[in-house]
Amino acid sequence: MSPSRSETGTVVDPLRPADHRDSDAPSEINGPALGVGGWARWAWRQLTSMRTALVLLLFLAIAAVPGSLFPQRTADPNGVTQWQRDNPDVFPLADAVGLFDVYSSPWFSAIYLLLFASLIGCVIPRAKHHYKALRSVPPRTPARLSRLVDYQETMIATDEATADPAGDAVRLAQHQLRRAGYRVHRYDEPGWASVSAERGYLRETGNLVFHIALVGVLVSVAIGGGFAYTGQRVVVEGTTFVNALSDYSSFNPGRFIDGTRLAPYSITLDDFRVSYQLPGMPGAGQAGDFSADVTIRSSGRDDRTESVIVNYPITVAGDRIYLLGNGYAPTLTVRDAAGEVVWSESQPFLPQDSNMTSLGIIKIPDGLPEQLGLVGFFYPTQGVLPSGAFTSVYPDVVNPVLTLNVFSGDLGIDDGTPRSVYTLEVDGLTQHTGGDTGLDSLELTPGATVNLPNGWGTITWEAASEQEPVKRFASLQIQHDPTSGWVLAFAILAMAGLFAALFVPRRRIWVKARTVPAGVHLEYAGLARGEDPTLHTAVRDIANDHAAALNRARGANPEGETR
């Protein structure tokens, strides 16, 4: 039946349906509605694709960057306080988006959970497919091996007494390939025999191991986050830290930690040693080494001494103890007008620069006519700037000086609101020395005593000793993570799987033999999955080794012709 023309001149084929795109009949072709289930399946396929998993892994790496740029409350609460002091206008916004709690923020957790679901969705079907592939036999030998890029052929003379020279040649190749680590299977047809060999499944196994190990890392980190805790404590020389919730400066527990079952031990800071490059030498003032010598006491064990060094933590009852920082802690005593001691402590002063110019806050809530807050600066080696302001010119204690500005008023301690011991809210307080008061700041040297304003009493700097007039403190971080070993094991497993996925070649080799009047015509061919620059060499070596073995087996030495 021949096509005809319609009134509009369009060629109409009677074999085409009326709603064909070339027909004159108006038609509306609508795809089937997916519905809720269809859209859910589509979304799941998109989420569990390898492309999505890689994108989420990239997003997770990018999302972790702020954790290294901004101080984190779990690791450096003092750094967060300092950042807030230096950037008071930007801090509320940065805190609202979770830049100081990156790894527990909602946006980081969302990427984390999506990556977890994506990896699970990728790994399960691929593992099933890989398991089936491992149980299957190598594919049939192609009819025309010469079409493959890596191809060689050889003619081998045979002994006329041999009943099946082609079969013998293939059996020998089968044995050699099996010894070389290939999975082999015979495929014989009338007139020829062949062996199909395959190896390199370790590549896909390594790929799966890598992704399973990533899931293991994610699970371990998630579980560890629930049962781990991190705490900080500033310990002054000669004082003791007890591993109890009440003795921490800051404590960040996991979801399932309430702080009531901490391991019972205590740490006493016996001595903090630091060496500085002397003036006039290269790198003058730089610290050469830090070491916190501590005595550890734990239940049921003898006391022992350890040294906590930067990047070399110690382990106590499963807790890892790190040295985060250090500084000076002048010992100050405040007496009232009658000479009675109302406050006496070794107060840590936080370093503000490389020469250890340090800031300290002293709060005296009771014992005086008003609550007092003192903002002090400690200069290990006092120098004077051109402006007349004091500074430290060397980090070691050579010419120590302490200055204090005195504030009075309600310190906000009695209302139950938590207050940092390293900050003082001066709004609403009355300043008595320094600044615009017209009175100089209080200035002390080791062993000196000065009067407080308004005859309220005195403050004395108690010298620790003539050799060391001021004590030092060490900032320790106590970290407990029961899954850290699992994270390390999965990370090593992931690296091993990645190396296998990158460096193990996946290839197939075929050896085909047929008997001809001149002997046995042998064909060798190889095919790689992906890039394999060594495939040509592998096919050539297999062909040469096989030909040599055939000649030795037949007791003949004719040269086979290889093309």
Coordinates of C-alpha atoms in Angstrom, one line a residue:
M1 CA 0.0 0.0 0.0
S2 CA 1.5 3.3 -1.1
P3 CA 1.2 6.5 1.0
S4 CA -1.3 9.1 -0.2
R5 CA -1.5 12.9 0.3
S6 CA -4.0 14.6 2.5
E7 CA -5.9 17.8 1.6
T8 CA -3.2 19.9 3.2
G9 CA -0.5 18.2 1.1
T10 CA 1.0 16.1 3.9
V11 CA 2.0 12.6 3.0
V12 CA -0.1 10.2 4.9
D13 CA 1.1 6.7 5.4
P14 CA -1.8 4.3 6.1
L15 CA 0.5 2.1 8.2
R16 CA 1.1 4.9 10.7
P17 CA -1.3 5.4 13.6
A18 CA -3.5 8.5 13.5
D19 CA -1.7 10.1 16.4
H20 CA 1.8 9.8 14.8
R21 CA 3.9 13.0 15.1
D22 CA 3.8 13.5 11.3
S23 CA 0.1 13.2 11.0
D24 CA -2.4 16.0 10.6
A25 CA -4.6 14.8 13.5
P26 CA -4.0 16.9 16.6
S27 CA -2.8 14.8 19.4
E28 CA -1.6 15.3 23.0
I29 CA 1.0 12.8 24.2
N30 CA 1.2 12.8 28.0
G31 CA 3.7 10.8 30.0
P32 CA 2.4 8.6 32.8
A33 CA 2.0 10.3 36.2
L34 CA 4.7 9.2 38.6
G35 CA 2.7 9.7 41.8
V36 CA 4.2 9.8 45.2
G37 CA 5.8 6.3 45.0
G38 CA 7.4 7.1 41.6
W39 CA 8.9 10.3 42.8
A40 CA 10.2 8.6 45.9
R41 CA 11.9 5.9 43.8
W42 CA 13.4 8.5 41.5
A43 CA 14.7 10.5 44.5
W44 CA 16.2 7.3 46.1
R45 CA 17.9 6.4 42.8
Q46 CA 19.4 9.9 42.6
L47 CA 20.6 9.8 46.2
T48 CA 22.1 6.3 45.9
S49 CA 24.0 7.0 42.7
M50 CA 27.8 7.0 42.8
R51 CA 27.8 10.6 41.4
T52 CA 25.7 11.8 44.3
A53 CA 27.9 10.0 46.8
L54 CA 31.0 11.7 45.4
V55 CA 29.4 15.1 45.4
L56 CA 28.3 14.6 49.1
L57 CA 31.8 13.5 50.0
L58 CA 33.1 16.7 48.4
F59 CA 30.5 18.8 50.3
L60 CA 31.5 17.1 53.6
A61 CA 35.1 18.0 53.0
I62 CA 34.2 21.6 52.2
A63 CA 31.8 21.8 55.2
A64 CA 34.6 20.6 57.5
V65 CA 36.9 23.6 56.5
P66 CA 35.3 26.1 58.9
G67 CA 36.2 23.7 61.8
S68 CA 39.9 24.4 61.1
L69 CA 39.4 28.1 60.6
F70 CA 37.3 28.9 63.6
P71 CA 38.0 27.7 67.2
Q72 CA 35.6 25.0 68.3
R73 CA 33.9 24.9 71.7
T74 CA 34.7 21.2 72.1
A75 CA 38.4 21.7 71.6
D76 CA 39.2 25.4 72.3
P77 CA 36.6 27.2 74.4
N78 CA 39.1 29.8 75.4
G79 CA 39.7 30.5 71.7
V80 CA 36.0 31.0 71.2
T81 CA 36.0 33.5 74.1
Q82 CA 38.9 35.3 72.6
W83 CA 37.3 35.4 69.2
Q84 CA 34.2 36.9 70.7
R85 CA 36.2 39.5 72.4
D86 CA 38.0 40.4 69.2
N87 CA 34.9 40.3 67.0
P88 CA 31.9 41.4 69.1
D89 CA 29.9 42.5 66.1
V90 CA 30.3 39.4 63.9
F91 CA 30.2 36.8 66.7
P92 CA 26.4 36.5 67.1
L93 CA 26.0 35.8 63.4
A94 CA 28.9 33.3 63.3
D95 CA 27.6 31.6 66.4
A96 CA 24.1 31.4 65.0
V97 CA 25.2 29.5 61.9
G98 CA 27.3 27.1 64.0
L99 CA 30.8 28.1 63.0
F100 CA 32.0 27.3 66.5
D101 CA 30.2 24.0 66.7
V102 CA 30.7 22.8 63.1
Y103 CA 30.7 19.1 63.6
S104 CA 27.4 19.2 65.6
S105 CA 25.7 21.8 63.5
P106 CA 22.5 20.9 61.6
W107 CA 23.9 21.6 58.2
F108 CA 27.0 19.4 58.8
S109 CA 24.8 16.6 60.2
A110 CA 22.5 16.8 57.2
I111 CA 25.4 16.3 54.8
Y112 CA 26.8 13.5 57.0
L113 CA 23.5 11.6 57.1
L114 CA 22.8 12.0 53.4
L115 CA 26.3 10.7 52.6
F116 CA 25.7 7.8 55.0
A117 CA 22.4 6.9 53.2
S118 CA 24.0 7.3 49.8
L119 CA 26.9 5.0 50.6
I120 CA 24.6 2.3 52.0
G121 CA 22.4 2.6 48.9
C122 CA 25.5 2.3 46.6
V123 CA 27.2 -0.5 48.4
I124 CA 24.4 -3.0 48.9
P125 CA 23.4 -3.5 45.2
R126 CA 27.0 -3.4 44.1
A127 CA 28.0 -6.0 46.6
K128 CA 25.2 -8.3 45.3
H129 CA 26.3 -7.8 41.7
H130 CA 29.9 -8.4 42.7
Y131 CA 29.0 -11.6 44.5
K132 CA 27.2 -12.9 41.4
A133 CA 30.1 -12.0 39.3
L134 CA 32.5 -13.9 41.5
R135 CA 30.4 -17.0 41.2
S136 CA 30.0 -16.8 37.5
V137 CA 32.5 -18.3 35.0
P138 CA 34.6 -16.2 32.6
P139 CA 32.8 -15.2 29.4
R140 CA 32.9 -17.3 26.2
T141 CA 35.8 -16.9 23.9
P142 CA 35.1 -14.4 21.0
A143 CA 34.8 -15.9 17.6
R144 CA 37.4 -13.5 16.1
L145 CA 40.2 -12.8 18.5
S146 CA 42.1 -10.9 15.8
R147 CA 39.7 -8.0 16.2
L148 CA 41.0 -7.2 19.7
V149 CA 43.8 -4.7 19.9
D150 CA 46.1 -6.8 22.0
Y151 CA 46.4 -9.9 19.8
Q152 CA 49.2 -12.4 18.9
E153 CA 49.3 -15.6 17.0
T154 CA 51.8 -18.4 16.8
M155 CA 52.3 -21.6 14.9
I156 CA 53.8 -24.6 16.8
A157 CA 54.9 -27.8 15.1
T158 CA 53.4 -30.9 16.6
D159 CA 54.2 -34.6 16.9
E160 CA 52.2 -36.7 14.5
A161 CA 51.6 -39.3 17.3
T162 CA 49.7 -36.7 19.4
A163 CA 46.0 -37.4 19.2
D164 CA 44.7 -34.0 20.2
P165 CA 47.4 -31.4 19.9
A166 CA 45.0 -28.4 20.1
G167 CA 43.4 -29.8 23.3
D168 CA 46.8 -30.4 24.9
A169 CA 48.0 -26.9 24.1
V170 CA 44.8 -25.4 25.7
R171 CA 45.2 -27.6 28.8
L172 CA 48.7 -26.4 29.2
A173 CA 47.6 -22.8 28.8
Q174 CA 44.8 -23.4 31.3
H175 CA 47.3 -24.7 33.8
Q176 CA 49.7 -21.7 33.3
L177 CA 46.9 -19.1 33.6
R178 CA 45.5 -20.7 36.7
R179 CA 48.9 -20.6 38.3
A180 CA 49.1 -16.9 37.3
G181 CA 46.0 -16.1 39.4
Y182 CA 43.4 -16.3 36.6
R183 CA 40.0 -17.9 36.9
V184 CA 39.7 -20.2 33.9
H185 CA 37.0 -22.0 31.9
R186 CA 37.3 -24.2 28.8
Y187 CA 35.2 -23.5 25.7
D188 CA 35.6 -26.1 23.0
E189 CA 33.9 -26.1 19.6
P190 CA 34.3 -28.5 16.7
G191 CA 37.7 -27.8 15.1
W192 CA 39.2 -25.7 17.9
A193 CA 39.7 -25.5 21.6
S194 CA 40.0 -22.5 23.9
V195 CA 40.4 -21.3 27.4
S196 CA 38.9 -18.1 28.8
A197 CA 40.7 -16.5 31.8
E198 CA 39.8 -13.6 33.9
R199 CA 41.4 -11.9 36.9
G200 CA 41.3 -8.5 38.7
Y201 CA 38.1 -8.9 40.7
L202 CA 40.2 -7.7 43.6
R203 CA 39.8 -4.2 42.0
E204 CA 36.1 -4.2 42.5
T205 CA 36.5 -5.9 45.9
G206 CA 38.8 -3.1 46.9
N207 CA 36.3 -0.5 45.6
L208 CA 33.6 -2.1 47.8
V209 CA 35.9 -2.4 50.8
F210 CA 36.7 1.3 50.4
H211 CA 33.1 2.3 50.5
I212 CA 32.2 -0.1 53.3
A213 CA 35.1 1.2 55.3
L214 CA 33.8 4.8 54.7
V215 CA 30.5 3.6 56.1
G216 CA 32.3 2.1 59.1
V217 CA 34.1 5.4 59.7
L218 CA 30.8 7.3 59.6
V219 CA 29.2 4.8 62.0
S220 CA 32.1 4.8 64.4
V221 CA 32.2 8.6 64.5
A222 CA 28.5 8.7 65.1
I223 CA 28.7 6.2 67.9
G224 CA 31.8 7.8 69.3
G225 CA 30.1 11.1 69.3
G226 CA 27.4 9.7 71.6
F227 CA 29.8 8.0 74.1
A228 CA 32.8 10.4 73.9
Y229 CA 33.5 13.5 75.9
T230 CA 36.1 16.3 75.8
G231 CA 37.0 18.5 78.7
Q232 CA 39.5 21.2 79.4
R233 CA 41.3 22.1 82.6
V234 CA 43.9 24.8 83.5
V235 CA 46.2 23.3 86.1
V236 CA 48.7 25.6 87.9
E237 CA 52.0 24.2 89.1
G238 CA 51.6 22.4 92.5
T239 CA 47.8 22.0 92.1
T240 CA 45.8 18.8 91.3
F241 CA 43.1 18.1 88.8
V242 CA 40.6 15.4 89.7
N243 CA 38.7 13.7 86.9
A244 CA 35.3 14.7 88.1
L245 CA 32.7 16.8 86.4
S246 CA 32.9 19.6 89.0
D247 CA 36.7 20.0 88.5
Y248 CA 36.6 20.7 84.7
S249 CA 36.9 24.2 83.4
S250 CA 34.7 23.2 80.5
F251 CA 33.1 19.8 79.7
N252 CA 31.5 18.7 76.4
P253 CA 29.8 15.3 76.8
G254 CA 28.3 13.1 74.2
R255 CA 24.6 12.4 74.0
F256 CA 24.8 9.4 76.3
I257 CA 27.4 10.8 78.8
D258 CA 26.1 12.5 82.0
G259 CA 29.5 12.9 83.7
T260 CA 28.7 10.6 86.6
R261 CA 30.8 7.6 85.6
L262 CA 34.2 9.2 84.8
A263 CA 37.3 7.1 85.4
P264 CA 38.7 7.9 88.9
Y265 CA 42.1 9.4 88.7
S266 CA 43.9 12.7 89.5
I267 CA 46.7 14.6 87.9
T268 CA 49.1 16.9 89.7
L269 CA 51.2 19.4 87.7
D270 CA 54.6 19.1 89.4
D271 CA 56.6 21.3 87.0
F272 CA 56.1 23.0 83.6
R273 CA 59.4 23.3 81.7
V274 CA 59.9 25.5 78.7
S275 CA 63.1 26.7 77.0
Y276 CA 63.4 29.9 75.0
Q277 CA 66.0 31.0 72.5
L278 CA 68.2 33.6 74.2
P279 CA 68.3 37.2 73.0
G280 CA 70.9 37.9 70.3
M281 CA 70.5 34.3 68.9
P282 CA 68.5 33.4 65.7
G283 CA 64.8 33.0 66.6
A284 CA 65.3 34.8 69.9
G285 CA 62.3 34.4 72.2
Q286 CA 61.0 31.3 70.4
A287 CA 60.1 28.3 72.5
G288 CA 62.2 25.3 71.8
D289 CA 60.2 22.8 73.8
F290 CA 57.3 22.4 76.2
S291 CA 56.9 19.7 78.8
A292 CA 54.3 19.4 81.6
D293 CA 55.7 16.9 84.3
V294 CA 52.7 15.4 86.1
T295 CA 52.1 12.8 88.8
I296 CA 49.1 10.5 88.1
R297 CA 47.2 8.8 90.9
S298 CA 44.5 6.2 90.0
S299 CA 42.5 3.7 92.0
G300 CA 44.3 0.5 92.7
R301 CA 47.6 1.5 91.0
D302 CA 50.9 3.0 92.2
D303 CA 51.6 6.7 91.5
R304 CA 53.5 7.3 88.4
T305 CA 55.1 10.3 86.7
E306 CA 54.6 11.3 83.0
S307 CA 55.5 14.2 80.8
V308 CA 52.8 15.7 78.6
I309 CA 54.4 17.2 75.5
V310 CA 52.8 19.0 72.5
N311 CA 51.6 16.4 70.0
Y312 CA 52.6 13.6 72.4
P313 CA 49.6 12.9 74.6
I314 CA 49.5 10.5 77.5
T315 CA 46.8 7.9 78.2
V316 CA 45.2 7.5 81.6
A317 CA 42.4 5.1 82.2
G318 CA 41.4 5.2 78.5
D319 CA 41.5 9.0 78.4
R320 CA 43.9 10.9 76.1
I321 CA 45.4 13.9 77.7
Y322 CA 46.9 16.6 75.5
L323 CA 48.9 19.8 76.2
L324 CA 47.0 22.7 74.5
G325 CA 48.7 25.8 76.0
N326 CA 50.5 27.3 78.9
G327 CA 51.1 30.6 80.6
Y328 CA 51.8 32.4 83.9
A329 CA 49.8 32.3 87.1
P330 CA 50.8 35.0 89.5
T331 CA 49.9 34.2 93.1
L332 CA 47.9 37.2 94.5
T333 CA 46.5 37.8 98.0
V334 CA 43.8 40.4 98.8
R335 CA 43.4 41.6 102.4
D336 CA 40.7 43.8 103.7
A337 CA 41.3 47.0 105.7
A338 CA 41.8 45.0 108.9
G339 CA 44.4 42.8 107.3
E340 CA 42.3 39.7 107.0
V341 CA 42.8 37.6 103.9
V342 CA 39.6 37.6 101.7
W343 CA 41.0 36.1 98.5
S344 CA 44.3 34.3 97.7
E345 CA 44.9 32.2 94.5
S346 CA 47.4 31.6 91.7
Q347 CA 45.4 33.2 88.9
P348 CA 46.1 32.1 85.3
F349 CA 46.7 34.9 82.9
L350 CA 46.0 34.1 79.3
P351 CA 48.8 35.0 76.8
Q352 CA 48.0 37.7 74.2
D353 CA 51.1 37.7 72.0
S354 CA 54.3 35.7 71.3
N355 CA 56.2 37.5 74.1
M356 CA 53.6 36.3 76.7
T357 CA 52.0 39.6 77.5
S358 CA 49.1 38.1 79.4
L359 CA 45.6 39.1 80.4
G360 CA 44.0 38.0 83.7
I361 CA 40.7 38.6 85.5
I362 CA 40.3 38.5 89.2
K363 CA 36.8 38.6 90.8
I364 CA 36.4 39.2 94.6
P365 CA 32.7 38.7 95.4
D366 CA 32.9 38.8 99.2
G367 CA 34.9 40.3 102.1
L368 CA 35.1 43.9 100.9
P369 CA 32.6 46.8 101.1
E370 CA 31.8 46.1 97.4
Q371 CA 32.4 43.4 94.9
L372 CA 35.6 44.0 93.1
G373 CA 36.7 43.0 89.6
L374 CA 40.3 43.5 88.6
V375 CA 41.6 43.4 85.0
G376 CA 45.3 42.8 85.0
F377 CA 48.1 42.6 82.5
F378 CA 51.3 40.5 83.2
Y379 CA 54.6 41.4 81.5
P380 CA 57.2 38.7 82.0
T381 CA 59.9 41.1 80.7
Q382 CA 58.6 44.6 80.9
G383 CA 59.4 47.0 78.2
V384 CA 58.0 50.4 77.3
L385 CA 56.6 51.4 73.9
P386 CA 57.2 54.9 72.4
S387 CA 53.6 55.7 73.5
G388 CA 54.5 55.0 77.1
A389 CA 52.4 51.8 77.3
F390 CA 53.9 48.7 78.8
T391 CA 54.6 45.6 76.8
S392 CA 56.6 42.4 77.1
V393 CA 59.8 42.2 75.1
Y394 CA 60.8 38.6 76.0
P395 CA 58.6 35.6 76.9
D396 CA 60.7 34.4 79.9
V397 CA 60.6 35.9 83.3
V398 CA 63.4 38.5 83.4
N399 CA 61.7 41.7 84.6
P400 CA 58.2 40.7 85.7
V401 CA 55.6 43.4 86.2
L402 CA 51.8 43.2 86.9
T403 CA 49.4 46.0 86.4
L404 CA 45.7 46.0 87.5
N405 CA 42.7 48.2 86.8
V406 CA 40.1 48.1 89.6
F407 CA 36.3 48.0 89.0
S408 CA 33.5 47.8 91.6
G409 CA 29.9 47.0 91.5
D410 CA 27.6 44.0 90.9
L411 CA 29.7 41.3 89.1
G412 CA 26.6 39.3 88.2
I413 CA 27.7 36.3 90.2
D414 CA 24.8 36.2 92.7
D415 CA 22.0 35.9 90.1
G416 CA 23.0 32.3 89.1
T417 CA 24.0 33.2 85.6
P418 CA 27.1 31.3 84.4
R419 CA 30.1 33.7 84.0
S420 CA 33.4 33.0 82.4
V421 CA 36.4 33.4 84.8
Y422 CA 38.4 34.8 81.9
T423 CA 36.1 37.7 81.1
L424 CA 34.7 40.7 83.1
E425 CA 31.6 42.6 81.9
V426 CA 32.6 46.1 82.8
D427 CA 29.3 47.7 81.7
G428 CA 27.6 49.0 84.9
L429 CA 30.7 48.8 87.0
T430 CA 32.6 51.7 88.4
Q431 CA 36.3 52.0 87.3
H432 CA 38.7 53.3 90.0
T433 CA 42.1 53.1 88.4
G434 CA 43.5 53.4 84.8
G435 CA 41.6 54.7 81.8
D436 CA 39.9 58.0 82.3
T437 CA 39.9 57.9 86.1
G438 CA 42.9 60.1 86.4
L439 CA 44.6 57.5 88.6
D440 CA 47.4 55.2 87.5
S441 CA 46.8 51.4 87.3
L442 CA 48.0 49.4 90.3
E443 CA 51.6 48.2 89.6
L444 CA 53.2 45.3 91.3
T445 CA 56.4 43.4 91.2
P446 CA 57.1 40.0 92.9
G447 CA 56.7 40.4 96.7
A448 CA 55.3 43.9 96.5
T449 CA 52.1 45.1 98.2
V450 CA 49.9 48.0 97.0
N451 CA 46.8 49.6 98.4
L452 CA 43.3 49.2 96.9
P453 CA 41.3 52.3 96.2
N454 CA 39.1 53.9 98.9
G455 CA 41.1 52.3 101.7
W456 CA 39.4 48.9 101.0
G457 CA 42.6 47.0 101.7
T458 CA 45.7 45.7 100.0
I459 CA 46.8 43.3 97.3
T460 CA 50.1 41.4 97.4
W461 CA 52.0 39.5 94.8
E462 CA 53.3 36.5 96.6
A463 CA 56.6 35.4 95.0
A464 CA 56.8 31.6 94.5
S465 CA 60.6 31.6 94.9
E466 CA 63.6 33.8 94.1
Q467 CA 64.4 31.6 91.2
E468 CA 60.9 31.4 89.9
P469 CA 58.9 34.4 91.1
V470 CA 55.7 33.3 89.3
K471 CA 54.1 30.0 88.8
R472 CA 53.2 28.6 85.4
F473 CA 50.1 26.8 84.3
A474 CA 49.3 24.2 81.7
S475 CA 46.1 24.0 79.7
L476 CA 45.2 20.3 79.4
Q477 CA 42.5 18.7 77.2
I478 CA 41.1 15.4 78.4
Q479 CA 39.5 13.4 75.6
H480 CA 37.7 10.1 75.8
D481 CA 36.6 8.4 72.6
P482 CA 35.9 4.6 72.8
T483 CA 35.7 4.3 69.0
S484 CA 38.9 5.9 68.1
G485 CA 40.5 2.5 67.5
W486 CA 37.6 1.5 65.2
V487 CA 38.0 4.7 63.2
L488 CA 41.7 4.1 62.7
A489 CA 41.0 0.5 61.7
F490 CA 38.4 1.5 59.1
A491 CA 40.6 4.3 57.8
I492 CA 43.4 1.8 57.2
L493 CA 41.0 -0.6 55.6
A494 CA 39.7 2.2 53.4
M495 CA 43.3 3.0 52.3
A496 CA 44.0 -0.6 51.5
G497 CA 40.7 -0.9 49.5
L498 CA 41.6 2.3 47.6
F499 CA 45.0 1.1 46.6
A500 CA 43.5 -2.2 45.4
A501 CA 40.9 -0.3 43.4
L502 CA 43.5 2.0 41.8
F503 CA 46.4 -0.4 41.1
V504 CA 44.9 -3.9 40.5
P505 CA 44.2 -4.3 36.8
R506 CA 41.0 -6.0 35.7
R507 CA 41.6 -8.1 32.5
R508 CA 40.5 -11.0 30.4
I509 CA 42.8 -13.3 28.5
W510 CA 41.9 -15.9 25.8
V511 CA 44.0 -18.7 24.3
K512 CA 42.6 -20.4 21.3
A513 CA 44.1 -23.4 19.4
R514 CA 43.2 -25.3 16.3
T515 CA 45.0 -28.1 14.5
V516 CA 46.2 -27.4 11.0
P517 CA 48.4 -29.4 8.6
A518 CA 51.5 -27.5 9.7
G519 CA 50.9 -28.0 13.4
V520 CA 48.8 -26.0 16.0
H521 CA 47.8 -22.5 15.3
L522 CA 47.6 -20.6 18.6
E523 CA 45.9 -17.3 19.1
Y524 CA 46.3 -15.1 22.2
A525 CA 44.3 -12.0 23.0
G526 CA 43.6 -9.7 25.9
L527 CA 41.0 -7.2 26.9
A528 CA 41.1 -4.8 29.9
R529 CA 38.4 -3.0 31.8
G530 CA 39.5 0.5 31.9
E531 CA 43.1 1.7 31.4
D532 CA 45.7 -1.0 31.5
P533 CA 49.0 0.0 29.9
T534 CA 50.6 -3.3 30.8
L535 CA 48.0 -5.5 28.9
H536 CA 50.1 -5.7 25.7
T537 CA 53.1 -6.9 27.7
A538 CA 51.0 -9.4 29.6
V539 CA 49.6 -11.0 26.4
R540 CA 53.1 -11.1 24.9
D541 CA 54.6 -12.8 28.0
I542 CA 51.7 -15.3 28.1
A543 CA 52.2 -16.2 24.5
N544 CA 56.0 -16.6 24.8
D545 CA 55.8 -18.7 28.0
H546 CA 53.1 -20.9 26.5
A547 CA 55.0 -21.5 23.3
A548 CA 58.2 -22.3 25.2
A549 CA 56.4 -24.7 27.5
L550 CA 54.8 -26.5 24.5
N551 CA 58.2 -26.9 22.8
R552 CA 59.7 -28.3 26.0
A553 CA 56.8 -30.6 26.5
R554 CA 57.1 -32.0 23.0
G555 CA 60.9 -32.2 23.2
A556 CA 61.2 -30.0 20.1
N557 CA 63.1 -26.8 19.6
P558 CA 61.6 -25.2 16.4
E559 CA 61.1 -21.5 16.6
G560 CA 57.4 -20.6 16.5
E561 CA 56.4 -17.8 14.2
T562 CA 54.7 -15.0 16.1
R563 CA 52.9 -12.1 14.5

